[in-house]
mmCIF file of C-alpha atoms in Angstrom:
data_model
loop_
_atom_site.group_PDB
_atom_site.id
_atom_site.type_symbol
_atom_site.label_atom_id
_atom_site.label_comp_id
_atom_site.label_asym_id
_atom_site.label_seq_id
_atom_site.Cartn_x
_atom_site.Cartn_y
_atom_site.Cartn_z
ATOM 1 C CA MET L 1 -3.892 -38.053 -35.249
ATOM 2 C CA ILE L 2 -4.220 -35.322 -32.652
ATOM 3 C CA LEU L 3 -0.978 -35.844 -30.708
ATOM 4 C CA ASP L 4 1.358 -35.217 -33.621
ATOM 5 C CA LYS L 5 4.250 -32.837 -34.175
ATOM 6 C CA THR L 6 2.314 -30.289 -36.211
ATOM 7 C CA PRO L 7 3.403 -26.796 -35.098
ATOM 8 C CA TYR L 8 0.839 -24.733 -33.199
ATOM 9 C CA SER L 9 0.228 -21.984 -35.714
ATOM 10 C CA PHE L 10 -2.024 -19.010 -35.018
ATOM 11 C CA ASP L 11 -4.749 -20.563 -37.187
ATOM 12 C CA ARG L 12 -4.604 -23.860 -35.291
ATOM 13 C CA VAL L 13 -4.718 -22.134 -31.901
ATOM 14 C CA VAL L 14 -7.751 -20.095 -33.015
ATOM 15 C CA ARG L 15 -9.556 -23.266 -34.149
ATOM 16 C CA MET L 16 -8.804 -24.953 -30.810
ATOM 17 C CA ALA L 17 -10.069 -21.899 -28.931
ATOM 18 C CA LEU L 18 -13.246 -21.835 -31.019
ATOM 19 C CA ALA L 19 -13.788 -25.554 -30.394
ATOM 20 C CA ALA L 20 -13.364 -25.026 -26.635
ATOM 21 C CA GLY L 21 -15.788 -22.094 -26.769
ATOM 22 C CA LEU L 22 -18.363 -24.112 -28.678
ATOM 23 C CA LEU L 23 -18.028 -26.947 -26.162
ATOM 24 C CA TRP L 24 -18.552 -24.576 -23.243
ATOM 25 C CA GLY L 25 -21.498 -22.969 -25.022
ATOM 26 C CA ALA L 26 -23.061 -26.392 -25.619
ATOM 27 C CA ILE L 27 -22.704 -27.319 -21.936
ATOM 28 C CA THR L 28 -24.190 -23.972 -20.861
ATOM 29 C CA THR L 29 -27.116 -24.408 -23.261
ATOM 30 C CA LEU L 30 -27.762 -27.941 -22.003
ATOM 31 C CA GLY L 31 -27.749 -26.643 -18.434
ATOM 32 C CA TYR L 32 -30.281 -23.951 -19.337
ATOM 33 C CA LEU L 33 -32.537 -26.452 -21.127
ATOM 34 C CA SER L 34 -32.009 -29.321 -18.669
ATOM 35 C CA ASP L 35 -35.551 -29.221 -17.260
ATOM 36 C CA VAL L 36 -37.149 -29.789 -20.652
ATOM 37 C CA LEU L 37 -34.465 -32.207 -21.863
ATOM 38 C CA ILE L 38 -34.773 -34.597 -18.906
ATOM 39 C CA PRO L 39 -37.909 -36.380 -20.270
ATOM 40 C CA PHE L 40 -36.204 -36.845 -23.648
ATOM 41 C CA ALA L 41 -32.998 -38.144 -22.012
ATOM 42 C CA VAL L 42 -34.986 -40.628 -19.914
ATOM 43 C CA ALA L 43 -36.907 -41.805 -22.987
ATOM 44 C CA LEU L 44 -33.698 -42.122 -25.026
ATOM 45 C CA LEU L 45 -32.029 -44.297 -22.387
ATOM 46 C CA LEU L 46 -35.151 -46.449 -22.051
ATOM 47 C CA ALA L 47 -35.327 -46.804 -25.835
ATOM 48 C CA TYR L 48 -31.713 -47.913 -25.963
ATOM 49 C CA ILE L 49 -32.290 -50.491 -23.216
ATOM 50 C CA LEU L 50 -35.617 -51.798 -24.575
ATOM 51 C CA ASN L 51 -34.751 -51.890 -28.287
ATOM 52 C CA PRO L 52 -33.176 -55.395 -28.228
ATOM 53 C CA LEU L 53 -36.343 -56.759 -26.609
ATOM 54 C CA VAL L 54 -38.518 -54.983 -29.188
ATOM 55 C CA HIS L 55 -36.370 -56.477 -31.939
ATOM 56 C CA ARG L 56 -36.857 -59.997 -30.582
ATOM 57 C CA VAL L 57 -40.615 -59.537 -30.294
ATOM 58 C CA GLN L 58 -40.684 -58.139 -33.834
ATOM 59 C CA ARG L 59 -39.208 -61.386 -35.138
ATOM 60 C CA LEU L 60 -42.296 -63.172 -33.809
ATOM 61 C CA VAL L 61 -45.076 -60.715 -34.702
ATOM 62 C CA LYS L 62 -43.411 -59.152 -37.804
ATOM 63 C CA SER L 63 -44.961 -55.712 -37.139
ATOM 64 C CA ARG L 64 -42.695 -53.094 -35.544
ATOM 65 C CA GLY L 65 -45.628 -51.132 -34.075
ATOM 66 C CA LEU L 66 -47.182 -54.242 -32.543
ATOM 67 C CA ALA L 67 -43.813 -55.305 -31.140
ATOM 68 C CA ILE L 68 -43.364 -51.894 -29.501
ATOM 69 C CA GLY L 69 -46.878 -52.030 -28.050
ATOM 70 C CA LEU L 70 -46.407 -55.523 -26.608
ATOM 71 C CA THR L 71 -42.994 -54.626 -25.183
ATOM 72 C CA LEU L 72 -44.222 -51.416 -23.537
ATOM 73 C CA VAL L 73 -47.326 -53.117 -22.114
ATOM 74 C CA SER L 74 -45.164 -55.914 -20.696
ATOM 75 C CA PHE L 75 -42.705 -53.374 -19.289
ATOM 76 C CA VAL L 76 -45.459 -51.330 -17.621
ATOM 77 C CA VAL L 77 -47.126 -54.476 -16.227
ATOM 78 C CA VAL L 78 -43.848 -55.733 -14.750
ATOM 79 C CA ILE L 79 -42.946 -52.358 -13.231
ATOM 80 C CA GLY L 80 -46.515 -51.839 -11.990
ATOM 81 C CA GLY L 81 -46.613 -55.314 -10.472
ATOM 82 C CA LEU L 82 -43.331 -54.748 -8.682
ATOM 83 C CA CYS L 83 -44.580 -51.413 -7.326
ATOM 84 C CA TRP L 84 -47.869 -53.020 -6.279
ATOM 85 C CA VAL L 85 -45.969 -55.596 -4.207
ATOM 86 C CA VAL L 86 -42.912 -53.648 -3.085
ATOM 87 C CA VAL L 87 -44.306 -50.177 -2.270
ATOM 88 C CA PRO L 88 -46.630 -51.383 0.559
ATOM 89 C CA LEU L 89 -43.742 -53.421 1.996
ATOM 90 C CA MET L 90 -41.541 -50.325 1.893
ATOM 91 C CA GLY L 91 -44.271 -48.304 3.578
ATOM 92 C CA ARG L 92 -44.435 -50.801 6.430
ATOM 93 C CA GLU L 93 -40.643 -50.813 6.690
ATOM 94 C CA VAL L 94 -40.526 -47.021 6.927
ATOM 95 C CA ALA L 95 -43.287 -46.970 9.573
ATOM 96 C CA HIS L 96 -41.467 -49.664 11.572
ATOM 97 C CA MET L 97 -38.195 -47.745 11.332
ATOM 98 C CA GLY L 98 -39.964 -44.592 12.488
ATOM 99 C CA ARG L 99 -41.194 -46.398 15.617
ATOM 100 C CA LEU L 100 -37.700 -47.747 16.327
ATOM 101 C CA ILE L 101 -36.177 -44.281 16.004
ATOM 102 C CA SER L 102 -38.796 -42.833 18.366
ATOM 103 C CA ASP L 103 -37.933 -45.541 20.896
ATOM 104 C CA LEU L 104 -34.197 -44.938 20.516
ATOM 105 C CA VAL L 105 -34.384 -41.207 21.197
ATOM 106 C CA SER L 106 -36.766 -41.606 24.146
ATOM 107 C CA ASN L 107 -36.195 -43.244 27.509
ATOM 108 C CA SER L 108 -37.557 -46.606 26.388
ATOM 109 C CA ARG L 109 -36.343 -50.164 26.905
ATOM 110 C CA LEU L 110 -34.662 -50.076 23.486
ATOM 111 C CA ALA L 111 -32.801 -46.882 24.351
ATOM 112 C CA GLU L 112 -31.661 -48.401 27.656
ATOM 113 C CA GLN L 113 -30.354 -51.496 25.867
ATOM 114 C CA ALA L 114 -28.542 -49.331 23.337
ATOM 115 C CA ALA L 115 -26.889 -47.333 26.112
ATOM 116 C CA ASN L 116 -25.736 -50.557 27.797
ATOM 117 C CA ARG L 117 -24.530 -52.429 24.720
ATOM 118 C CA LEU L 118 -23.035 -49.705 22.516
ATOM 119 C CA PRO L 119 -19.873 -47.669 23.180
ATOM 120 C CA PRO L 120 -20.905 -44.352 24.805
ATOM 121 C CA ASP L 121 -19.528 -42.163 22.003
ATOM 122 C CA LEU L 122 -21.182 -44.235 19.291
ATOM 123 C CA TRP L 123 -24.507 -44.321 21.123
ATOM 124 C CA GLN L 124 -24.477 -40.569 21.665
ATOM 125 C CA ALA L 125 -23.638 -39.923 17.994
ATOM 126 C CA LEU L 126 -26.476 -42.191 16.831
ATOM 127 C CA ARG L 127 -28.928 -40.649 19.269
ATOM 128 C CA ASP L 128 -28.021 -37.118 18.199
ATOM 129 C CA TYR L 129 -28.389 -38.073 14.539
ATOM 130 C CA PHE L 130 -31.757 -39.804 14.963
ATOM 131 C CA ASN L 131 -32.990 -36.875 17.034
ATOM 132 C CA THR L 132 -32.425 -34.315 14.275
ATOM 133 C CA PRO L 133 -35.654 -32.767 12.904
ATOM 134 C CA GLU L 134 -34.890 -33.885 9.362
ATOM 135 C CA VAL L 135 -34.580 -37.568 10.284
ATOM 136 C CA ARG L 136 -37.595 -37.592 12.609
ATOM 137 C CA ASP L 137 -39.793 -35.782 10.094
ATOM 138 C CA PHE L 138 -38.612 -38.092 7.318
ATOM 139 C CA PHE L 139 -39.726 -41.219 9.168
ATOM 140 C CA ARG L 140 -42.777 -39.610 10.736
ATOM 141 C CA THR L 141 -44.391 -39.250 7.281
ATOM 142 C CA ASP L 142 -47.686 -41.108 7.100
ATOM 143 C CA SER L 143 -47.335 -42.574 3.618
ATOM 144 C CA PHE L 144 -44.463 -43.928 1.572
ATOM 145 C CA ILE L 145 -45.445 -41.748 -1.403
ATOM 146 C CA SER L 146 -45.167 -38.608 0.731
ATOM 147 C CA MET L 147 -41.812 -39.805 2.019
ATOM 148 C CA ALA L 148 -40.586 -40.357 -1.558
ATOM 149 C CA GLN L 149 -41.737 -36.866 -2.518
ATOM 150 C CA ALA L 150 -39.883 -35.404 0.464
ATOM 151 C CA ALA L 151 -36.730 -37.268 -0.573
ATOM 152 C CA LEU L 152 -37.022 -36.071 -4.171
ATOM 153 C CA ARG L 153 -37.401 -32.466 -3.019
ATOM 154 C CA ARG L 154 -34.027 -32.764 -1.266
ATOM 155 C CA ILE L 155 -32.303 -34.618 -4.111
ATOM 156 C CA LEU L 156 -33.884 -32.930 -7.140
ATOM 157 C CA PRO L 157 -35.181 -29.545 -5.996
ATOM 158 C CA GLY L 158 -35.316 -28.131 -9.527
ATOM 159 C CA LEU L 159 -37.273 -31.021 -10.974
ATOM 160 C CA MET L 160 -39.655 -31.205 -8.019
ATOM 161 C CA GLY L 161 -40.243 -27.477 -8.354
ATOM 162 C CA ILE L 162 -41.727 -28.147 -11.792
ATOM 163 C CA ILE L 163 -44.167 -30.831 -10.623
ATOM 164 C CA SER L 164 -45.117 -29.438 -7.218
ATOM 165 C CA GLY L 165 -46.602 -26.077 -8.129
ATOM 166 C CA THR L 166 -50.161 -25.032 -8.873
ATOM 167 C CA TYR L 167 -50.483 -27.576 -11.688
ATOM 168 C CA SER L 168 -48.855 -30.432 -9.760
ATOM 169 C CA VAL L 169 -51.571 -32.964 -10.572
ATOM 170 C CA VAL L 170 -51.549 -32.076 -14.258
ATOM 171 C CA MET L 171 -47.759 -32.136 -14.454
ATOM 172 C CA ALA L 172 -47.627 -35.474 -12.644
ATOM 173 C CA LEU L 173 -49.639 -36.867 -15.558
ATOM 174 C CA VAL L 174 -48.051 -34.835 -18.347
ATOM 175 C CA VAL L 175 -44.389 -35.663 -17.612
ATOM 176 C CA PRO L 176 -44.815 -39.493 -17.812
ATOM 177 C CA ALA L 177 -47.010 -39.035 -20.901
ATOM 178 C CA VAL L 178 -44.305 -36.954 -22.599
ATOM 179 C CA VAL L 179 -41.672 -39.587 -21.726
ATOM 180 C CA LEU L 180 -43.956 -42.307 -23.137
ATOM 181 C CA LEU L 181 -44.515 -40.382 -26.393
ATOM 182 C CA TYR L 182 -40.794 -39.778 -26.804
ATOM 183 C CA LEU L 183 -40.166 -43.461 -26.096
ATOM 184 C CA ILE L 184 -42.689 -44.651 -28.704
ATOM 185 C CA PHE L 185 -41.353 -42.305 -31.391
ATOM 186 C CA LEU L 186 -37.742 -43.243 -30.659
ATOM 187 C CA LEU L 187 -38.478 -46.966 -30.766
ATOM 188 C CA MET L 188 -40.437 -46.601 -34.014
ATOM 189 C CA ASP L 189 -37.495 -44.907 -35.756
ATOM 190 C CA PHE L 190 -34.680 -46.754 -33.950
ATOM 191 C CA GLN L 191 -33.979 -49.379 -36.611
ATOM 192 C CA LYS L 192 -34.556 -46.932 -39.481
ATOM 193 C CA VAL L 193 -32.081 -44.415 -38.090
ATOM 194 C CA ARG L 194 -29.630 -47.200 -37.230
ATOM 195 C CA VAL L 195 -29.451 -48.152 -40.930
ATOM 196 C CA ALA L 196 -30.046 -44.819 -42.702
ATOM 197 C CA TRP L 197 -27.659 -42.572 -40.779
ATOM 198 C CA LYS L 198 -24.588 -44.039 -42.493
ATOM 199 C CA GLU L 199 -25.778 -42.741 -45.865
ATOM 200 C CA MET L 200 -25.811 -39.194 -44.475
ATOM 201 C CA ILE L 201 -22.037 -39.254 -43.865
ATOM 202 C CA PRO L 202 -19.827 -38.007 -46.740
ATOM 203 C CA PRO L 203 -18.075 -41.008 -48.370
ATOM 204 C CA GLN L 204 -14.566 -39.810 -47.496
ATOM 205 C CA TYR L 205 -15.430 -39.782 -43.753
ATOM 206 C CA ARG L 206 -17.907 -42.670 -43.670
ATOM 207 C CA GLU L 207 -15.562 -45.506 -42.738
ATOM 208 C CA SER L 208 -13.895 -43.722 -39.824
ATOM 209 C CA VAL L 209 -17.158 -42.287 -38.481
ATOM 210 C CA VAL L 210 -18.955 -45.651 -38.670
ATOM 211 C CA ALA L 211 -16.075 -47.376 -36.882
ATOM 212 C CA PHE L 212 -16.127 -44.672 -34.201
ATOM 213 C CA VAL L 213 -19.893 -45.011 -33.661
ATOM 214 C CA GLU L 214 -19.650 -48.814 -33.520
ATOM 215 C CA GLU L 215 -17.013 -48.574 -30.798
ATOM 216 C CA PHE L 216 -19.227 -46.138 -28.885
ATOM 217 C CA ASP L 217 -22.137 -48.558 -29.286
ATOM 218 C CA LEU L 218 -20.052 -51.391 -27.811
ATOM 219 C CA ALA L 219 -19.377 -49.319 -24.693
ATOM 220 C CA MET L 220 -23.032 -48.309 -24.436
ATOM 221 C CA ASN L 221 -24.131 -51.930 -24.751
ATOM 222 C CA ARG L 222 -22.045 -52.706 -21.702
ATOM 223 C CA TYR L 223 -23.112 -49.875 -19.442
ATOM 224 C CA PHE L 224 -26.747 -49.301 -20.320
ATOM 225 C CA ARG L 225 -27.850 -52.841 -20.935
ATOM 226 C CA GLY L 226 -25.424 -55.165 -19.205
ATOM 227 C CA GLN L 227 -24.686 -53.072 -16.118
ATOM 228 C CA THR L 228 -28.331 -52.033 -15.713
ATOM 229 C CA THR L 229 -29.411 -55.681 -15.847
ATOM 230 C CA ILE L 230 -26.803 -56.674 -13.276
ATOM 231 C CA ALA L 231 -27.742 -53.793 -10.965
ATOM 232 C CA GLY L 232 -31.420 -54.790 -11.103
ATOM 233 C CA ILE L 233 -30.666 -58.443 -10.304
ATOM 234 C CA LEU L 234 -28.338 -57.476 -7.463
ATOM 235 C CA GLY L 235 -30.973 -55.147 -6.006
ATOM 236 C CA ILE L 236 -33.429 -58.070 -5.842
ATOM 237 C CA LEU L 237 -30.801 -60.379 -4.313
ATOM 238 C CA PHE L 238 -29.732 -57.827 -1.691
ATOM 239 C CA ALA L 239 -33.341 -56.960 -0.789
ATOM 240 C CA THR L 240 -34.187 -60.660 -0.409
ATOM 241 C CA GLY L 241 -31.106 -61.350 1.692
ATOM 242 C CA PHE L 242 -31.558 -58.368 4.014
ATOM 243 C CA SER L 243 -35.234 -59.246 4.472
ATOM 244 C CA MET L 244 -34.290 -62.827 5.413
ATOM 245 C CA VAL L 245 -31.833 -61.485 7.993
ATOM 246 C CA GLY L 246 -34.624 -59.224 9.294
ATOM 247 C CA LEU L 247 -32.882 -55.864 8.910
ATOM 248 C CA PRO L 248 -35.145 -52.825 9.313
ATOM 249 C CA MET L 249 -35.742 -51.253 5.884
ATOM 250 C CA GLY L 250 -34.103 -54.313 4.307
ATOM 251 C CA ILE L 251 -35.928 -53.900 0.978
ATOM 252 C CA LEU L 252 -35.032 -50.213 0.667
ATOM 253 C CA LEU L 253 -31.422 -50.946 1.605
ATOM 254 C CA GLY L 254 -31.247 -53.771 -0.933
ATOM 255 C CA ILE L 255 -32.592 -51.594 -3.762
ATOM 256 C CA PHE L 256 -30.213 -48.797 -2.752
ATOM 257 C CA VAL L 257 -27.201 -51.144 -2.792
ATOM 258 C CA GLY L 258 -28.312 -52.528 -6.164
ATOM 259 C CA LEU L 259 -28.493 -49.015 -7.622
ATOM 260 C CA LEU L 260 -25.023 -48.292 -6.271
ATOM 261 C CA ASN L 261 -23.785 -51.179 -8.379
ATOM 262 C CA LEU L 262 -24.415 -49.146 -11.539
ATOM 263 C CA VAL L 263 -20.849 -48.132 -10.697
ATOM 264 C CA PRO L 264 -19.105 -51.510 -10.125
ATOM 265 C CA TYR L 265 -18.111 -52.237 -6.520
ATOM 266 C CA LEU L 266 -19.653 -48.994 -5.263
ATOM 267 C CA GLN L 267 -22.153 -51.209 -3.408
ATOM 268 C CA LEU L 268 -19.487 -51.539 -0.702
ATOM 269 C CA LEU L 269 -20.657 -48.109 0.496
ATOM 270 C CA GLY L 270 -23.860 -49.889 1.506
ATOM 271 C CA LEU L 271 -21.900 -51.524 4.330
ATOM 272 C CA ILE L 272 -22.203 -48.313 6.360
ATOM 273 C CA PRO L 273 -26.031 -48.199 6.600
ATOM 274 C CA ALA L 274 -26.063 -52.019 6.791
ATOM 275 C CA VAL L 275 -23.940 -51.949 9.948
ATOM 276 C CA ILE L 276 -26.203 -49.305 11.530
ATOM 277 C CA LEU L 277 -29.357 -51.251 10.686
ATOM 278 C CA ALA L 278 -27.774 -54.489 11.904
ATOM 279 C CA ALA L 279 -27.034 -52.812 15.253
ATOM 280 C CA ILE L 280 -30.633 -51.560 15.521
ATOM 281 C CA HIS L 281 -31.974 -55.035 14.662
ATOM 282 C CA ALA L 282 -29.731 -56.634 17.295
ATOM 283 C CA LEU L 283 -30.998 -54.162 19.901
ATOM 284 C CA GLU L 284 -34.619 -54.715 18.888
ATOM 285 C CA THR L 285 -34.473 -58.526 18.997
ATOM 286 C CA GLY L 286 -31.889 -58.996 21.746
ATOM 287 C CA GLN L 287 -29.619 -61.008 19.447
ATOM 288 C CA SER L 288 -25.858 -60.764 19.463
ATOM 289 C CA PHE L 289 -24.656 -57.876 17.320
ATOM 290 C CA TRP L 290 -21.883 -60.039 15.891
ATOM 291 C CA VAL L 291 -24.349 -62.720 14.811
ATOM 292 C CA VAL L 292 -26.540 -60.188 13.003
ATOM 293 C CA MET L 293 -23.487 -58.476 11.532
ATOM 294 C CA GLY L 294 -22.119 -61.844 10.394
ATOM 295 C CA LEU L 295 -25.387 -62.698 8.630
ATOM 296 C CA THR L 296 -25.444 -59.261 6.990
ATOM 297 C CA GLY L 297 -21.852 -59.690 5.843
ATOM 298 C CA LEU L 298 -22.757 -63.139 4.514
ATOM 299 C CA VAL L 299 -25.416 -61.539 2.305
ATOM 300 C CA PHE L 300 -22.785 -59.199 0.844
ATOM 301 C CA LEU L 301 -20.359 -62.100 0.348
ATOM 302 C CA VAL L 302 -22.875 -64.435 -1.339
ATOM 303 C CA VAL L 303 -24.194 -61.704 -3.665
ATOM 304 C CA GLN L 304 -20.647 -60.655 -4.557
ATOM 305 C CA VAL L 305 -19.761 -64.259 -5.457
ATOM 306 C CA ILE L 306 -22.908 -64.538 -7.616
ATOM 307 C CA GLN L 307 -22.014 -61.237 -9.295
ATOM 308 C CA ASP L 308 -18.394 -62.129 -10.061
ATOM 309 C CA ALA L 309 -18.855 -65.833 -10.863
ATOM 310 C CA VAL L 310 -22.206 -65.842 -12.682
ATOM 311 C CA LEU L 311 -23.657 -62.450 -13.674
ATOM 312 C CA VAL L 312 -20.606 -60.564 -14.927
ATOM 313 C CA PRO L 313 -19.193 -63.430 -17.077
ATOM 314 C CA ARG L 314 -22.603 -64.246 -18.583
ATOM 315 C CA ILE L 315 -23.883 -60.694 -19.159
ATOM 316 C CA LEU L 316 -20.765 -58.598 -19.676
ATOM 317 C CA GLY L 317 -18.358 -61.260 -20.879
ATOM 318 C CA LYS L 318 -14.647 -60.451 -20.985
ATOM 319 C CA ALA L 319 -14.957 -56.932 -22.362
ATOM 320 C CA MET L 320 -12.849 -54.274 -20.712
ATOM 321 C CA GLY L 321 -14.918 -51.181 -19.998
ATOM 322 C CA LEU L 322 -14.766 -48.087 -17.844
ATOM 323 C CA SER L 323 -13.080 -48.475 -14.495
ATOM 324 C CA PRO L 324 -15.187 -47.721 -11.391
ATOM 325 C CA ALA L 325 -13.037 -44.654 -10.660
ATOM 326 C CA VAL L 326 -13.664 -43.196 -14.131
ATOM 327 C CA MET L 327 -17.399 -43.912 -13.883
ATOM 328 C CA LEU L 328 -17.667 -42.264 -10.457
ATOM 329 C CA LEU L 329 -15.666 -39.261 -11.654
ATOM 330 C CA SER L 330 -17.854 -38.882 -14.745
ATOM 331 C CA LEU L 331 -21.028 -38.993 -12.651
ATOM 332 C CA SER L 332 -19.605 -36.358 -10.282
ATOM 333 C CA VAL L 333 -18.405 -33.999 -13.034
ATOM 334 C CA TRP L 334 -21.473 -34.216 -15.289
ATOM 335 C CA GLY L 335 -23.815 -34.106 -12.300
ATOM 336 C CA LYS L 336 -22.114 -30.922 -11.099
ATOM 337 C CA LEU L 337 -22.299 -29.332 -14.568
ATOM 338 C CA LEU L 338 -25.871 -30.243 -15.535
ATOM 339 C CA GLY L 339 -27.604 -31.600 -12.413
ATOM 340 C CA MET L 340 -30.054 -34.429 -13.054
ATOM 341 C CA LEU L 341 -29.561 -34.220 -16.822
ATOM 342 C CA GLY L 342 -25.831 -34.588 -16.260
ATOM 343 C CA LEU L 343 -26.343 -37.769 -14.222
ATOM 344 C CA LEU L 344 -28.459 -39.220 -17.032
ATOM 345 C CA ILE L 345 -25.947 -38.499 -19.794
ATOM 346 C CA ALA L 346 -22.729 -38.891 -17.761
ATOM 347 C CA LEU L 347 -21.809 -42.419 -18.816
ATOM 348 C CA PRO L 348 -22.848 -42.056 -22.483
ATOM 349 C CA MET L 349 -20.816 -38.863 -22.799
ATOM 350 C CA THR L 350 -17.827 -40.463 -21.055
ATOM 351 C CA CYS L 351 -18.033 -43.465 -23.405
ATOM 352 C CA LEU L 352 -18.201 -41.026 -26.325
ATOM 353 C CA VAL L 353 -15.157 -39.065 -25.148
ATOM 354 C CA LEU L 354 -13.121 -42.239 -24.559
ATOM 355 C CA ALA L 355 -14.123 -43.663 -27.948
ATOM 356 C CA TYR L 356 -13.004 -40.385 -29.567
ATOM 357 C CA TYR L 357 -9.744 -40.447 -27.612
ATOM 358 C CA ARG L 358 -8.921 -44.048 -28.546
ATOM 359 C CA ARG L 359 -9.678 -43.578 -32.243
ATOM 360 C CA LEU L 360 -8.527 -40.032 -33.056
ATOM 361 C CA VAL L 361 -5.816 -39.467 -30.441
ATOM 362 C CA LEU L 362 -4.230 -42.879 -29.913
ATOM 363 C CA GLY L 363 -4.895 -43.938 -33.499
ATOM 364 C CA PRO L 364 -6.469 -46.914 -35.288
ATOM 365 C CA ALA L 365 -3.753 -49.324 -34.140
ATOM 366 C CA THR L 366 -5.182 -49.317 -30.622
ATOM 367 C CA GLN L 367 -8.631 -50.467 -31.773
ATOM 368 C CA ALA L 368 -7.849 -54.072 -32.633
ATOM 369 C CA PRO L 369 -7.117 -55.285 -29.077
ATOM 370 C CA ALA L 370 -10.145 -53.460 -27.684
ATOM 371 C CA LEU L 371 -12.508 -54.909 -30.266
ATOM 372 C CA ALA L 372 -10.958 -58.350 -29.986
ATOM 373 C CA SER L 373 -11.648 -58.386 -26.241
ATOM 374 C CA GLU L 374 -15.338 -57.866 -26.977
ATOM 375 C CA GLY L 375 -15.508 -61.311 -28.558
#
């Protein structure tokens, strides 16, 4: 127990100070090595997500290597097929949005309708925003790939600096290859490590350490398998719904809102761009803004009902996990400390810290209700 009445002797204070120093040194080292650790972190998360599928395939083909090969080929085919279909649609959406923005900031029929139908302050704010060089250049890009690269340079300047230099073409091939190699090696050893690591723990600590790791694994199952699956399904549902309504950039908005759902209920932030795009669509088509806004709100309502009534009970069950506030805070803190690497490891590290807190600070008595809720 950590929160006990043991007096704070000089020796204990020194040990606590050393532990804090080691923790800070570890974070500093991770920050320094973040560029080279990102491929490994991506591969590790993918391995954790794909391992159950590999295990199921292995039951059919018996060979672990063949199961990994079939799983990875299927994964690449599915992702490639989605990109083959979705990327051209996104490119057309971006080009269409670029034309609408050009019309809005010029003295066109669309701009005249906007001036007549929108409140003056709101119209002026939108016009000033769309007329900024960053927005106009973003949507003036000829290809969707170039637009994505421009976005990544703003979001991940350090990472893009690695792959946009003299050896950009080589690095664009090397980085995915390194991730793939890491992924194959991790999947090959996943089951072996899962069984053998317990024997490496000294017998006197084995029971408590194994229980701690199992609790951490329960939390990881929820947030890197269950929540990722739900976010992917919601992204498809939102993209389909927004496209049916006819919103400009409906597919991009749907995928964005789905990704927001990696933190539960954060997809409500997608209402802000949805309202703006609904207003632009109403101006473009001459429909009533309230009709378009009502249809857009209906998409949010229907998807939310599907999420709460079908997806969450079936995929996540009744387990109590991290609250949205804790998840958002962890993403903010770890992202600030380690950048992109911090965003990748934020939720695993938060699950690890909470598992440690429940077991070693609150004590074993608190574990029974938590584990019972997982059933």
